[in-house]
mmCIF file of C-alpha atoms and ligand atoms in Angstrom:
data_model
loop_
_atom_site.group_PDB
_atom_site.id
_atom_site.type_symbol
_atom_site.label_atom_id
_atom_site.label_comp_id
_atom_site.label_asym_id
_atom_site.label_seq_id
_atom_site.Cartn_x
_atom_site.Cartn_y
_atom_site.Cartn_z
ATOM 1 C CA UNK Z 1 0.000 0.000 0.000
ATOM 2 C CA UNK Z 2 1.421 3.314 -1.078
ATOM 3 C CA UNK Z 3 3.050 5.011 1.989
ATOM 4 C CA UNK Z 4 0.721 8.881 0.654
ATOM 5 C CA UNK Z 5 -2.143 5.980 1.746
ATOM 6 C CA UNK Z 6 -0.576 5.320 4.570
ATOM 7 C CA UNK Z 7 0.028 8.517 6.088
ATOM 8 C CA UNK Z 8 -3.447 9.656 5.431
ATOM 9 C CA UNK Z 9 -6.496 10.499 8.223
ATOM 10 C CA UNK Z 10 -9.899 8.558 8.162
ATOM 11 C CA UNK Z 11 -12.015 11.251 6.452
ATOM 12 C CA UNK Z 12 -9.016 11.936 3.957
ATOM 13 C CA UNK Z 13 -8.852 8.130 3.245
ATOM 14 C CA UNK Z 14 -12.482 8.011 3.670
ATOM 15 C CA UNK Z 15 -13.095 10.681 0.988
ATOM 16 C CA UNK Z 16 -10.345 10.037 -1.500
ATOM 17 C CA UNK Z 17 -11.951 6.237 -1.768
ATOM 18 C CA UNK Z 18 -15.791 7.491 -1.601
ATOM 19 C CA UNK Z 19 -14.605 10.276 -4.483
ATOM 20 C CA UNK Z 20 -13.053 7.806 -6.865
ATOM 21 C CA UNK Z 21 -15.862 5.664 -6.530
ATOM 22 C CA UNK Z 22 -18.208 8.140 -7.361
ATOM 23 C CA UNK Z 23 -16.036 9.238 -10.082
ATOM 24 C CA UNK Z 24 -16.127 5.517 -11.447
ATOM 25 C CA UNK Z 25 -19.575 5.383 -11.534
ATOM 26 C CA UNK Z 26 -20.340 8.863 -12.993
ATOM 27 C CA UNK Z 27 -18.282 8.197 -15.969
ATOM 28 C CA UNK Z 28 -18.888 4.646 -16.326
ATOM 29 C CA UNK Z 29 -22.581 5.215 -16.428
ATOM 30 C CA UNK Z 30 -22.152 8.406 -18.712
ATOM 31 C CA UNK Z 31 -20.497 5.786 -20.850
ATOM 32 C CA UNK Z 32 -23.424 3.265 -20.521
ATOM 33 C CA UNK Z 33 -26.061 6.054 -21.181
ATOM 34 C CA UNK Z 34 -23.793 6.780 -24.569
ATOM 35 C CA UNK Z 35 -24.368 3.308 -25.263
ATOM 36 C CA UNK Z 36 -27.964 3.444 -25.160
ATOM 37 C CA UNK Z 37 -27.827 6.300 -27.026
ATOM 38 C CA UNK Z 38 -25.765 5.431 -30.005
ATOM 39 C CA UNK Z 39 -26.420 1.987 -30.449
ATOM 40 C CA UNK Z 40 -30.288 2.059 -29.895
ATOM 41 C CA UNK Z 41 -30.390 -0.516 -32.737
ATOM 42 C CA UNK Z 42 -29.463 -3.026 -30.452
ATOM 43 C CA UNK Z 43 -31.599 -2.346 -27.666
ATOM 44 C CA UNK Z 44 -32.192 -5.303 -25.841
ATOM 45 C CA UNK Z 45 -35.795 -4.957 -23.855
ATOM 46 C CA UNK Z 46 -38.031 -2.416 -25.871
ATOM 47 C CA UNK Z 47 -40.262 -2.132 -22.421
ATOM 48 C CA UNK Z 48 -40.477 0.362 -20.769
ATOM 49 C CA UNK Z 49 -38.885 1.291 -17.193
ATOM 50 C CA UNK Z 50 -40.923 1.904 -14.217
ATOM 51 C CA UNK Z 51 -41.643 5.277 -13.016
ATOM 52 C CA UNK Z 52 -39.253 6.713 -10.702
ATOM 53 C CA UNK Z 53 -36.589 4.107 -11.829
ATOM 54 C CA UNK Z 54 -33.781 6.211 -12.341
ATOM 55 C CA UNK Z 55 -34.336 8.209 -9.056
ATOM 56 C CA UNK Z 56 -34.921 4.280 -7.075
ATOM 57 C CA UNK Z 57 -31.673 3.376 -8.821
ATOM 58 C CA UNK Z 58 -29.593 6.681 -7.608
ATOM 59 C CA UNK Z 59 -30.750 5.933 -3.958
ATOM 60 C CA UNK Z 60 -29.220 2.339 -4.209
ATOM 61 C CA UNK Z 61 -26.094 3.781 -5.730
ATOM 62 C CA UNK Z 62 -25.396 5.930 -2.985
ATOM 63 C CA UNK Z 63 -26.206 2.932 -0.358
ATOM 64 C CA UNK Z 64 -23.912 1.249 -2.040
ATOM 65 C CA UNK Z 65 -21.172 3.300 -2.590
ATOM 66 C CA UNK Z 66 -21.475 4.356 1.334
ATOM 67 C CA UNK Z 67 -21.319 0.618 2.193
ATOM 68 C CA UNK Z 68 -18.158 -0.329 0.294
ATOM 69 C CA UNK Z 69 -16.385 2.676 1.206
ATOM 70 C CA UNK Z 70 -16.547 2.277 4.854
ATOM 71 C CA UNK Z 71 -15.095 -1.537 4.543
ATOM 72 C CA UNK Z 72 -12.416 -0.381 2.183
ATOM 73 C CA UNK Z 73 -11.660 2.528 4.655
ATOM 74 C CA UNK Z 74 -11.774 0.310 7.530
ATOM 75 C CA UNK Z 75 -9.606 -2.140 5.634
ATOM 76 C CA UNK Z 76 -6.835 -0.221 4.421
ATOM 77 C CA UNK Z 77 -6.325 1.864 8.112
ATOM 78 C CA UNK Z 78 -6.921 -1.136 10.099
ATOM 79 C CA UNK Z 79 -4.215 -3.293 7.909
ATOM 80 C CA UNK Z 80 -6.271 -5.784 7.620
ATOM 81 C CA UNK Z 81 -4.773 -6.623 4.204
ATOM 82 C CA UNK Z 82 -1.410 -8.240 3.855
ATOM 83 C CA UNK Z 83 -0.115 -6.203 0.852
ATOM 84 C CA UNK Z 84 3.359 -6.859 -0.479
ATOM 85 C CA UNK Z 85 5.939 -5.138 -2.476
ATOM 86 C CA UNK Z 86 4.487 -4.412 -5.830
ATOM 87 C CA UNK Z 87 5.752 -6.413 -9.228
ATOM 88 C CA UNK Z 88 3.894 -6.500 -12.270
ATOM 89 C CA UNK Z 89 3.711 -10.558 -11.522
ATOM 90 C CA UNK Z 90 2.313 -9.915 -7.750
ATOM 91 C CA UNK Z 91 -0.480 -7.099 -9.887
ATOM 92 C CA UNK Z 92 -1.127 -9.809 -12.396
ATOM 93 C CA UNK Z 93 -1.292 -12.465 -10.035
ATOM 94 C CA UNK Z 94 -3.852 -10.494 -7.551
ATOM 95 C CA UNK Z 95 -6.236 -9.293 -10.270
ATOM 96 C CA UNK Z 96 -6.212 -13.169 -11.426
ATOM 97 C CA UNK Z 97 -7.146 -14.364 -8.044
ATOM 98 C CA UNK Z 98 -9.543 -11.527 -7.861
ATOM 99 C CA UNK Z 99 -11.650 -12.360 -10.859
ATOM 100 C CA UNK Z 100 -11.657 -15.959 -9.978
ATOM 101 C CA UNK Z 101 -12.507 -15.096 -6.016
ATOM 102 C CA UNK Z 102 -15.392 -13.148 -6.982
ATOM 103 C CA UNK Z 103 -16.834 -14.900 -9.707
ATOM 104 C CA UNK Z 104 -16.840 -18.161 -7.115
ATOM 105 C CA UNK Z 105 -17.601 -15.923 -4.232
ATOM 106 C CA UNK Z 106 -20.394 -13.685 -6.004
ATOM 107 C CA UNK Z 107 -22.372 -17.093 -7.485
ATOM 108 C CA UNK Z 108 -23.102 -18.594 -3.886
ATOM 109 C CA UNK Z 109 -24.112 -15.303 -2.363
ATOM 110 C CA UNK Z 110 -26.450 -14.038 -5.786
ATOM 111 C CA UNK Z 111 -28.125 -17.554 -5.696
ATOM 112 C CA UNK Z 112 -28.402 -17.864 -1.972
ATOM 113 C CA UNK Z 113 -30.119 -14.201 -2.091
ATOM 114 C CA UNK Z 114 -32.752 -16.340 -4.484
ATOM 115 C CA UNK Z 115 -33.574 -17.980 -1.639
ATOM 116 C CA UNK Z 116 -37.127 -17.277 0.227
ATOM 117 C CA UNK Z 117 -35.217 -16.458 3.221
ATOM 118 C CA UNK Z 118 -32.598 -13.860 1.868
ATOM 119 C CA UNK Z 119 -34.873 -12.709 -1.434
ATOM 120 C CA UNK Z 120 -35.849 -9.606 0.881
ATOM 121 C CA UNK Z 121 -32.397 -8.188 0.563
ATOM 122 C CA UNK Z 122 -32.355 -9.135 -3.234
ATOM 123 C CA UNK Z 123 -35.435 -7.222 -3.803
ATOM 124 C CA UNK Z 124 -33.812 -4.061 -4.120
ATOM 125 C CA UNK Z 125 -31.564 -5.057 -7.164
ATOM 126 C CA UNK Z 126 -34.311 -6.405 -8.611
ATOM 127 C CA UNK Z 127 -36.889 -3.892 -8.660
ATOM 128 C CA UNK Z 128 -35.730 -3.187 -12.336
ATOM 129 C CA UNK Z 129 -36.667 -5.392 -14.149
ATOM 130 C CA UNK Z 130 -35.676 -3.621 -17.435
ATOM 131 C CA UNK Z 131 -31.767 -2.658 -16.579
ATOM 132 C CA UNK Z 132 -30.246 0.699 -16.921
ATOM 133 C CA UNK Z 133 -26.284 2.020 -16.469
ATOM 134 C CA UNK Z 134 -27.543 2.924 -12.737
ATOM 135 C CA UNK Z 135 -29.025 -0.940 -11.539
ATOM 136 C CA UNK Z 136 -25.843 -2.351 -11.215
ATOM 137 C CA UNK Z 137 -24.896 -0.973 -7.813
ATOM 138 C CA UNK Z 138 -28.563 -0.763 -6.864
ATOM 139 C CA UNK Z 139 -28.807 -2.537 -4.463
ATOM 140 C CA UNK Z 140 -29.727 -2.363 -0.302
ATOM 141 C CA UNK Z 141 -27.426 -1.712 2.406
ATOM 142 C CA UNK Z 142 -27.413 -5.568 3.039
ATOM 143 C CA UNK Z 143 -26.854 -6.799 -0.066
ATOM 144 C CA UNK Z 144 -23.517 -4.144 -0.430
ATOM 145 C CA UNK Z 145 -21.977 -5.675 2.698
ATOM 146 C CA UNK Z 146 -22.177 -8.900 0.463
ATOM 147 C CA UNK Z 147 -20.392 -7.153 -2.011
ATOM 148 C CA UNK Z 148 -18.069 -5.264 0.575
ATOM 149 C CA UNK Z 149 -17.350 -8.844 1.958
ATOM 150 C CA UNK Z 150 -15.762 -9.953 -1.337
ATOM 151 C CA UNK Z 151 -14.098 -6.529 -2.018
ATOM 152 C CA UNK Z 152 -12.217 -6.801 1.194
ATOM 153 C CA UNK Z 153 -12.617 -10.366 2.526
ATOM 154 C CA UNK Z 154 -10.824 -11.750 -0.580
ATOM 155 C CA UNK Z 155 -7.792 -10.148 -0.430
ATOM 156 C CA UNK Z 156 -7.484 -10.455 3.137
ATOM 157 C CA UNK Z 157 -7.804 -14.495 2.797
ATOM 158 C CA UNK Z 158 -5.618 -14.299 -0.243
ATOM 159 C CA UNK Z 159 -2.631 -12.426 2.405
ATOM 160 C CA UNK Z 160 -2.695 -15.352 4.770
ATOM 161 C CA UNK Z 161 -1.686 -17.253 1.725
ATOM 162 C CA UNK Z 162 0.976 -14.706 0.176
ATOM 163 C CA UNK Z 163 1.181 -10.833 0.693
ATOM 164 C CA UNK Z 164 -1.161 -9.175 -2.288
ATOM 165 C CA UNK Z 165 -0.547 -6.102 -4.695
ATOM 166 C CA UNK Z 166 -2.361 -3.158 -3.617
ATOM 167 C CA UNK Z 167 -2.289 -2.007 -7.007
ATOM 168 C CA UNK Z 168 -3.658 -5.618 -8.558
ATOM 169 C CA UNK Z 169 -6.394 -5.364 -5.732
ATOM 170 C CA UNK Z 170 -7.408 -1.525 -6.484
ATOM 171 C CA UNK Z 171 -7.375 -2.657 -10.454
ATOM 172 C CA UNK Z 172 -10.029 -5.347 -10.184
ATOM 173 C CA UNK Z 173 -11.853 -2.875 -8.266
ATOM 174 C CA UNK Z 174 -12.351 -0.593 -10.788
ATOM 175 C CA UNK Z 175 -12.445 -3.340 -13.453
ATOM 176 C CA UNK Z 176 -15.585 -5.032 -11.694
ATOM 177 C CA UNK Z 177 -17.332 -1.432 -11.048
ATOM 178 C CA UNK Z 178 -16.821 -0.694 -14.582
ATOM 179 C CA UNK Z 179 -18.514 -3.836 -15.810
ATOM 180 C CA UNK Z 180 -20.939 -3.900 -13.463
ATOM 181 C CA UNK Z 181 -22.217 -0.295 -14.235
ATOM 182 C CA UNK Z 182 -21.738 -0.468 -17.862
ATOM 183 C CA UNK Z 183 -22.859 -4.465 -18.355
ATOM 184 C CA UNK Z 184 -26.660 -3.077 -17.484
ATOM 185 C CA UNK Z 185 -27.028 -1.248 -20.177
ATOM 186 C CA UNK Z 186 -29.886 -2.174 -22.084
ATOM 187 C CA UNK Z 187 -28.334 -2.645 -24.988
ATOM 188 C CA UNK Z 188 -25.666 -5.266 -26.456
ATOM 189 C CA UNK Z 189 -22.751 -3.740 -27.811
ATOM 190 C CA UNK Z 190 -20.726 -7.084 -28.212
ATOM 191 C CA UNK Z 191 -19.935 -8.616 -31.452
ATOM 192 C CA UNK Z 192 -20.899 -11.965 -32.381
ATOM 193 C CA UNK Z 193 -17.448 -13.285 -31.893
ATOM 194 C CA UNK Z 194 -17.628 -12.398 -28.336
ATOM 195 C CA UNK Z 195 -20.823 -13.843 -27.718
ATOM 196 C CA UNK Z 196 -19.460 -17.585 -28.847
ATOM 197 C CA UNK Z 197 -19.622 -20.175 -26.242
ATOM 198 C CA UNK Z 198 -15.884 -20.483 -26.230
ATOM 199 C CA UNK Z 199 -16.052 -16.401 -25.474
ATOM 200 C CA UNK Z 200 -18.485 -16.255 -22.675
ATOM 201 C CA UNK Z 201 -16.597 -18.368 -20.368
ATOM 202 C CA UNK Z 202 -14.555 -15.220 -19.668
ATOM 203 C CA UNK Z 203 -16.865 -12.130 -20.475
ATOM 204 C CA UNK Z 204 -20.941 -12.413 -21.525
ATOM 205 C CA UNK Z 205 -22.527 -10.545 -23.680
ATOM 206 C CA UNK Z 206 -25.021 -7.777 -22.198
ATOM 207 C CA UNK Z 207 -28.129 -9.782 -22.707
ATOM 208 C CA UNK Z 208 -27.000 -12.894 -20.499
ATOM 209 C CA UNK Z 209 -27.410 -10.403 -17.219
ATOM 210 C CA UNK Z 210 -30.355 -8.760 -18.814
ATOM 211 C CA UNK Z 211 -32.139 -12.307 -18.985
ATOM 212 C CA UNK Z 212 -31.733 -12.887 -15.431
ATOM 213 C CA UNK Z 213 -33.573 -9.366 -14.391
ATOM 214 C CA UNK Z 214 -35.738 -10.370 -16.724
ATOM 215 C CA UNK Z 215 -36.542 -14.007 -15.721
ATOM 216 C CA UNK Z 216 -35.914 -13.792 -11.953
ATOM 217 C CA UNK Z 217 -33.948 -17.364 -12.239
ATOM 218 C CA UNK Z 218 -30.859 -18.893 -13.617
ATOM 219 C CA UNK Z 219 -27.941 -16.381 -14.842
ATOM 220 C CA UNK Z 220 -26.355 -15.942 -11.204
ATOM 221 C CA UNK Z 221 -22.976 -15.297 -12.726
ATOM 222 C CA UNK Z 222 -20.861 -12.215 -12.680
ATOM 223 C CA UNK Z 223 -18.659 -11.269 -15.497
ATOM 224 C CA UNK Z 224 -18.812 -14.590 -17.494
ATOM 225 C CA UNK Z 225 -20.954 -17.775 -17.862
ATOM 226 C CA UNK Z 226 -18.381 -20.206 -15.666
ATOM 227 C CA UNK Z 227 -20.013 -20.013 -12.616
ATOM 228 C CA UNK Z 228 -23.205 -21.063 -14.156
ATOM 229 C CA UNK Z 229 -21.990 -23.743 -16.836
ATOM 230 C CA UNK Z 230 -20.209 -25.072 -13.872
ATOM 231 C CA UNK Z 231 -23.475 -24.912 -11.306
ATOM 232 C CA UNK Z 232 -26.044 -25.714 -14.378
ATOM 233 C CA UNK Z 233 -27.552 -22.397 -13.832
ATOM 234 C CA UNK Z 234 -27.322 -21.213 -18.141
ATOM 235 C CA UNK Z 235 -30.570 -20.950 -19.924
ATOM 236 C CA UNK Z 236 -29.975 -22.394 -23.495
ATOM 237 C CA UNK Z 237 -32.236 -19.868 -25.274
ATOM 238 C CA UNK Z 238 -29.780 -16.482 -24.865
ATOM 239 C CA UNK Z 239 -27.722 -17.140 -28.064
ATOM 240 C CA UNK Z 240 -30.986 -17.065 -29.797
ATOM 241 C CA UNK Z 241 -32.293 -13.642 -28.354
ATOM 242 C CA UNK Z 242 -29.160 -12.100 -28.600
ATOM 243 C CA UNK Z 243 -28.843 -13.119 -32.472
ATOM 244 C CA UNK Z 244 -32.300 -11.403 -32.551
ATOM 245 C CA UNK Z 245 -31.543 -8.427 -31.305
ATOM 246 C CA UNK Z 246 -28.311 -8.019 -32.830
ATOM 247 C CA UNK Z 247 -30.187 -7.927 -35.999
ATOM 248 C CA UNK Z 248 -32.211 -5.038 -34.706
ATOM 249 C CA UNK Z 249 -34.813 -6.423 -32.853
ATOM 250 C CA UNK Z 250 -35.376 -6.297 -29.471
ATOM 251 C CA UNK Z 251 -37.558 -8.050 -27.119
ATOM 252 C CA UNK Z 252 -41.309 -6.660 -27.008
ATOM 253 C CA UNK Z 253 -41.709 -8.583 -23.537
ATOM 254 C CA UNK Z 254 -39.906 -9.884 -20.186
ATOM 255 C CA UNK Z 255 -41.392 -13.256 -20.812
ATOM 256 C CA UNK Z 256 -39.995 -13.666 -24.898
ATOM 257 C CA UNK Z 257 -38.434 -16.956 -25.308
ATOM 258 C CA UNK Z 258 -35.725 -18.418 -28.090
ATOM 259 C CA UNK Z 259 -35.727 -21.376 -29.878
ATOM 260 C CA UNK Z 260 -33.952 -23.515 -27.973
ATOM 261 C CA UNK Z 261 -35.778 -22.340 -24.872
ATOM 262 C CA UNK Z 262 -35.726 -24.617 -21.630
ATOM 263 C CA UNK Z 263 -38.082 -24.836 -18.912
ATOM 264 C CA UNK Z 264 -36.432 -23.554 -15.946
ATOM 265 C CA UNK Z 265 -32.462 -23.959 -15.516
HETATM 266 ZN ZN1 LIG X 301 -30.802 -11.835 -8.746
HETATM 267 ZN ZN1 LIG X 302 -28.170 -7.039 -12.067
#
């Protein structure tokens, strides 16, 4: 951890992590909003949102945001992260572990949260059922100290192991806010190559997510389809929909179905 960190007071650290991730968000969803602007031939859902939506998604934002930059504060002046000296291989190696922590981590908790007994913390997320640059970190002050579990909790357990790159951690950070914020676009900016089978087992395309706010079941994953290829949690229809509405057509309804469509994953 750099030493400028280091030396800095609570509300210094407290507002220099709170800032950037405000910052991240702004832009990120100033980039998904582009999105839905310029490529509004590949919407994905051509229903509407519900009223309110974008103020209901704001709120969540800044719940979350508050959440996960009290544990990060807390983290980084308590020490409660083993970092080491940085290398490009230590980076590398911590954004590696980070990507696979959370994609393992994130599946449990997401389908757990499906659950009758923890759906009322879920509920939040889920109120948009259309998505929109701002539902990714909509979510309630419970469900963000899931999130804030990961964000620190990994890295900690990865320290007892071997000391971690700050810089590697802060990365995947940023990387997962970006994707999170900008994968809910309603829109699918991917190209067919990138929505291959082979592909999706490291990124999916926009409509994967989309399905599962959508549907209410299956697509637990974040970031790729592993967690649910591996868990049996993929509906089969997707490819179809999204060759649909990469041709320009979007769904007309939350319920539309493709070809290969399955009962319930
Ligand atoms: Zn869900
Ligand atoms: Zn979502």
């Amino acid at each position: 951890m750099p030493e400028s960190l280091r030396a800095l007071s609570w509300p210094a650290l407290a507002s220099l992590v709170g800032g950037s991730l405000v910052a991240l968000t702004v832009v990120m969803s100033l980039v998904g909003f582009a999105m839905e602007r310029w490529l509004s031939k590949r919407r994905i859902f051509a229903v509407p949102l519900f009223d309110g939506q974008y103020r209901f998604e704001l709120v969540g934002n800044a719940v979350f945001i508050a959440v996960v930059t009290s544990a990060i504060t807390a983290a980084l002046r308590g020490g409660w992260i083993r970092f080491g000296a940085e290398s490009a291989t230590r980076a590398a190696l911590t954004f590696a572990a980070m990507v696979l922590g959370f994609q393992g981590y994130y599946w449990f908790l997401h389908r757990a949260m499906h659950t009758p007994a923890l759906l009322p913390i879920h509920r939040w997320h889920h109120r948009s059922q259309v998505t929109t640059p701002l539902t990714g970190q909509s979510v309630s002050a419970l469900e963000a100290v899931g999130w804030a579990l990961a964000w620190v909790g990994l890295p900690w357990l990865f320290g007892l192991l071997a000391p971690v790159s700050f810089w590697g951690w802060a990365a995947y950070i940023a990387f997962n806010v970006t994707g999170n914020v900008v994968g809910h676009s309603n829109v699918e900016p991917t190209a067919p190559m990138a929505a291959t089978r082979l592909a999706t087992w490291f990124a999916n395309a926009f409509v994967y997510h989309s399905l599962h706010h959508a549907r209410w079941t299956g697509h637990y994953s974040f970031q790729s389809a592993l967690m649910d290829r591996i868990m049996g949690t993929e509906w089969s229809d997707w490819p179809a929909l999204y060759a649909r509405i990469v041709e320009g057509h979007p769904l007309r309804s939350l319920n539309e179905r493709g070809d290969e469509a399955v009962d319930a994953p």
